[in-house]
mmCIF file of C-alpha atoms and ligand atoms in Angstrom:
data_model
loop_
_atom_site.group_PDB
_atom_site.id
_atom_site.type_symbol
_atom_site.label_atom_id
_atom_site.label_comp_id
_atom_site.label_asym_id
_atom_site.label_seq_id
_atom_site.Cartn_x
_atom_site.Cartn_y
_atom_site.Cartn_z
ATOM 1 C CA UNK A 1 0.000 0.000 0.000
ATOM 2 C CA UNK A 2 1.340 3.432 -0.868
ATOM 3 C CA UNK A 3 1.723 6.122 1.763
ATOM 4 C CA UNK A 4 -1.302 8.259 2.541
ATOM 5 C CA UNK A 5 -2.014 10.983 5.047
ATOM 6 C CA UNK A 6 -4.674 11.710 7.618
ATOM 7 C CA UNK A 7 -5.839 14.525 9.866
ATOM 8 C CA UNK A 8 -5.788 13.789 13.576
ATOM 9 C CA UNK A 9 -7.169 16.050 16.299
ATOM 10 C CA UNK A 10 -6.401 15.598 19.976
ATOM 11 C CA UNK A 11 -9.677 16.936 21.363
ATOM 12 C CA UNK A 12 -9.960 19.343 24.342
ATOM 13 C CA UNK A 13 -10.429 16.471 26.830
ATOM 14 C CA UNK A 14 -7.278 14.816 25.505
ATOM 15 C CA UNK A 15 -5.243 18.007 25.855
ATOM 16 C CA UNK A 16 -6.760 18.903 29.258
ATOM 17 C CA UNK A 17 -6.103 15.431 30.655
ATOM 18 C CA UNK A 18 -2.513 15.302 29.454
ATOM 19 C CA UNK A 19 -2.745 12.714 26.665
ATOM 20 C CA UNK A 20 -0.889 14.632 23.943
ATOM 21 C CA UNK A 21 2.334 12.725 24.610
ATOM 22 C CA UNK A 22 0.503 9.397 24.802
ATOM 23 C CA UNK A 23 -1.185 9.910 21.417
ATOM 24 C CA UNK A 24 2.056 11.084 19.779
ATOM 25 C CA UNK A 25 3.866 8.102 21.306
ATOM 26 C CA UNK A 26 1.339 5.662 19.836
ATOM 27 C CA UNK A 27 1.716 7.284 16.406
ATOM 28 C CA UNK A 28 5.495 7.087 16.632
ATOM 29 C CA UNK A 29 5.538 3.494 17.877
ATOM 30 C CA UNK A 30 3.318 2.502 14.946
ATOM 31 C CA UNK A 31 5.882 4.141 12.654
ATOM 32 C CA UNK A 32 3.689 6.874 11.209
ATOM 33 C CA UNK A 33 5.436 10.087 10.203
ATOM 34 C CA UNK A 34 4.441 13.395 11.800
ATOM 35 C CA UNK A 35 4.199 15.787 8.858
ATOM 36 C CA UNK A 36 2.721 18.749 10.759
ATOM 37 C CA UNK A 37 1.546 19.550 14.274
ATOM 38 C CA UNK A 38 0.074 22.609 15.975
ATOM 39 C CA UNK A 39 -1.850 23.701 19.072
ATOM 40 C CA UNK A 40 -5.042 25.519 18.067
ATOM 41 C CA UNK A 41 -7.161 27.714 20.381
ATOM 42 C CA UNK A 42 -10.960 27.185 20.330
ATOM 43 C CA UNK A 43 -12.354 28.113 16.895
ATOM 44 C CA UNK A 44 -16.104 27.531 16.424
ATOM 45 C CA UNK A 45 -16.037 28.508 12.750
ATOM 46 C CA UNK A 46 -13.409 25.902 11.834
ATOM 47 C CA UNK A 47 -15.077 23.271 14.021
ATOM 48 C CA UNK A 48 -18.439 23.787 12.285
ATOM 49 C CA UNK A 49 -16.672 23.325 8.954
ATOM 50 C CA UNK A 50 -14.809 20.268 10.235
ATOM 51 C CA UNK A 51 -18.035 18.614 11.435
ATOM 52 C CA UNK A 52 -20.235 19.890 8.549
ATOM 53 C CA UNK A 53 -21.416 16.334 7.788
ATOM 54 C CA UNK A 54 -23.129 16.314 11.211
ATOM 55 C CA UNK A 55 -24.808 19.752 10.920
ATOM 56 C CA UNK A 56 -28.495 19.494 11.807
ATOM 57 C CA UNK A 57 -28.098 16.370 13.953
ATOM 58 C CA UNK A 58 -29.288 16.567 17.541
ATOM 59 C CA UNK A 59 -25.763 16.147 18.945
ATOM 60 C CA UNK A 60 -24.183 18.806 16.694
ATOM 61 C CA UNK A 61 -24.438 21.816 19.083
ATOM 62 C CA UNK A 62 -23.107 19.723 21.961
ATOM 63 C CA UNK A 63 -20.171 18.500 19.913
ATOM 64 C CA UNK A 64 -19.260 22.043 18.842
ATOM 65 C CA UNK A 65 -19.482 23.178 22.470
ATOM 66 C CA UNK A 66 -17.316 20.227 23.634
ATOM 67 C CA UNK A 67 -14.781 20.728 20.851
ATOM 68 C CA UNK A 68 -14.474 24.451 21.608
ATOM 69 C CA UNK A 69 -14.078 23.956 25.376
ATOM 70 C CA UNK A 70 -10.289 24.303 25.169
ATOM 71 C CA UNK A 71 -7.310 24.100 22.832
ATOM 72 C CA UNK A 72 -6.880 21.152 20.498
ATOM 73 C CA UNK A 73 -3.788 19.679 18.880
ATOM 74 C CA UNK A 74 -3.986 19.144 15.108
ATOM 75 C CA UNK A 75 -1.666 16.667 13.409
ATOM 76 C CA UNK A 76 -1.053 15.505 9.872
ATOM 77 C CA UNK A 77 0.362 11.978 9.967
ATOM 78 C CA UNK A 78 1.393 9.823 7.051
ATOM 79 C CA UNK A 79 2.228 6.199 6.400
ATOM 80 C CA UNK A 80 0.956 3.065 4.753
ATOM 81 C CA UNK A 81 -2.744 2.666 5.505
ATOM 82 C CA UNK A 82 -2.653 5.505 8.029
ATOM 83 C CA UNK A 83 -6.317 6.530 7.603
ATOM 84 C CA UNK A 84 -7.759 3.157 8.616
ATOM 85 C CA UNK A 85 -4.743 2.477 10.832
ATOM 86 C CA UNK A 86 -5.236 5.516 13.032
ATOM 87 C CA UNK A 87 -8.970 4.853 13.345
ATOM 88 C CA UNK A 88 -8.054 1.367 14.548
ATOM 89 C CA UNK A 89 -5.637 2.851 17.091
ATOM 90 C CA UNK A 90 -8.391 5.274 18.218
ATOM 91 C CA UNK A 91 -11.101 2.637 18.657
ATOM 92 C CA UNK A 92 -14.887 2.869 18.354
ATOM 93 C CA UNK A 93 -16.590 6.283 18.513
ATOM 94 C CA UNK A 94 -18.350 5.462 21.787
ATOM 95 C CA UNK A 95 -15.719 4.631 24.425
ATOM 96 C CA UNK A 96 -18.232 2.150 25.862
ATOM 97 C CA UNK A 97 -17.692 0.100 22.684
ATOM 98 C CA UNK A 98 -13.970 0.812 22.216
ATOM 99 C CA UNK A 99 -11.721 -2.194 22.797
ATOM 100 C CA UNK A 100 -9.067 -2.120 25.523
ATOM 101 C CA UNK A 101 -5.737 -1.312 23.888
ATOM 102 C CA UNK A 102 -7.250 1.479 21.799
ATOM 103 C CA UNK A 103 -6.894 5.144 22.778
ATOM 104 C CA UNK A 104 -10.622 5.551 23.431
ATOM 105 C CA UNK A 105 -10.868 2.123 25.052
ATOM 106 C CA UNK A 106 -7.957 2.753 27.391
ATOM 107 C CA UNK A 107 -8.525 6.370 28.392
ATOM 108 C CA UNK A 108 -12.169 7.396 27.901
ATOM 109 C CA UNK A 109 -15.408 6.396 29.582
ATOM 110 C CA UNK A 110 -18.955 5.802 28.366
ATOM 111 C CA UNK A 111 -20.805 9.082 27.682
ATOM 112 C CA UNK A 112 -22.882 10.432 30.531
ATOM 113 C CA UNK A 113 -25.641 12.084 28.519
ATOM 114 C CA UNK A 114 -23.942 14.928 26.653
ATOM 115 C CA UNK A 115 -21.548 14.791 23.723
ATOM 116 C CA UNK A 116 -19.380 11.702 23.406
ATOM 117 C CA UNK A 117 -15.981 12.767 24.752
ATOM 118 C CA UNK A 118 -13.532 10.431 23.104
ATOM 119 C CA UNK A 119 -10.137 12.146 23.097
ATOM 120 C CA UNK A 120 -9.221 12.013 19.408
ATOM 121 C CA UNK A 121 -10.488 12.509 15.864
ATOM 122 C CA UNK A 122 -9.166 10.726 12.793
ATOM 123 C CA UNK A 123 -10.260 11.252 9.173
ATOM 124 C CA UNK A 124 -12.487 8.480 7.806
ATOM 125 C CA UNK A 125 -11.443 8.525 4.110
ATOM 126 C CA UNK A 126 -8.872 10.031 1.775
ATOM 127 C CA UNK A 127 -11.379 12.671 0.654
ATOM 128 C CA UNK A 128 -12.187 13.589 4.272
ATOM 129 C CA UNK A 129 -8.474 13.763 5.094
ATOM 130 C CA UNK A 130 -7.745 16.247 2.312
ATOM 131 C CA UNK A 131 -10.837 18.322 3.179
ATOM 132 C CA UNK A 132 -9.944 18.392 6.895
ATOM 133 C CA UNK A 133 -6.236 19.085 6.304
ATOM 134 C CA UNK A 134 -7.228 22.146 4.252
ATOM 135 C CA UNK A 135 -9.286 23.439 7.213
ATOM 136 C CA UNK A 136 -6.597 23.097 9.889
ATOM 137 C CA UNK A 137 -3.465 23.404 7.723
ATOM 138 C CA UNK A 138 -4.418 25.722 4.829
ATOM 139 C CA UNK A 139 -0.695 26.360 4.383
ATOM 140 C CA UNK A 140 0.030 22.732 3.414
HETATM 141 P P1 ADP B 1 -15.889 9.518 14.726
HETATM 142 O O1 ADP B 1 -15.237 10.631 15.520
HETATM 143 O O2 ADP B 1 -15.593 8.172 15.324
HETATM 144 O O3 ADP B 1 -15.620 9.590 13.250
HETATM 145 P P2 ADP B 1 -18.553 10.582 14.114
HETATM 146 O O4 ADP B 1 -17.974 11.209 12.900
HETATM 147 O O5 ADP B 1 -19.778 9.748 13.945
HETATM 148 O O6 ADP B 1 -17.484 9.704 14.912
HETATM 149 O O7 ADP B 1 -18.956 11.730 15.170
HETATM 150 C C1 ADP B 1 -18.092 12.831 15.379
HETATM 151 C C2 ADP B 1 -17.985 13.081 16.868
HETATM 152 O O8 ADP B 1 -19.239 13.539 17.369
HETATM 153 C C3 ADP B 1 -17.667 11.838 17.694
HETATM 154 O O9 ADP B 1 -16.295 11.542 17.753
HETATM 155 C C4 ADP B 1 -18.216 12.217 19.047
HETATM 156 O O10 ADP B 1 -17.343 13.096 19.758
HETATM 157 C C5 ADP B 1 -19.483 12.987 18.663
HETATM 158 N N1 ADP B 1 -20.683 12.139 18.551
HETATM 159 C C6 ADP B 1 -20.966 11.261 17.562
HETATM 160 N N2 ADP B 1 -22.160 10.674 17.728
HETATM 161 C C7 ADP B 1 -22.687 11.203 18.865
HETATM 162 C C8 ADP B 1 -23.908 11.014 19.581
HETATM 163 N N3 ADP B 1 -24.846 10.160 19.157
HETATM 164 N N4 ADP B 1 -24.089 11.706 20.711
HETATM 165 C C9 ADP B 1 -23.168 12.566 21.149
HETATM 166 N N5 ADP B 1 -21.991 12.817 20.524
HETATM 167 C C10 ADP B 1 -21.738 12.138 19.388
HETATM 168 MG MG1 MG B 2 -16.207 11.036 11.876
#
């Protein structure tokens, strides 16, 4: 498989709880390259663009509020199969369903009624990756 790239966000709960190093370590141990990385202050406009596919859903306002509750870390990582590979490292969307050994399975709990706080985002396709990279890294 040829190298591809993906957009990863360490969400506000991940930054607040001190999991930036842990996530970077898992990327490095897997052998993915870090192409770009930055800390980004809360930005509702970019978050609404990032999550545009979910606009209109009942959980959308809660997710925007959660995602703008503190700084995030945005990363472009590359490697063979990195899009699917990082989503496997992250685990299922709901931490209640995420297997032990995954980031969400190891470090996040079942949602308690509000938005699902699950530490990380990873692009779900090559098209999504390019769209999301252009939001957070317009300079790339
Ligand atoms: P993923 O991040 O695994 O790609 P989605 O794209 O479906 O998941 O959803 C984006 C984010 O919105 C999730 O990571 C989670 O933080 C939140 N979310 C998704 N579904 C729900 C839901 N039913 N209730 C609350 N929050 C949700
Ligand atoms: Mg998604």
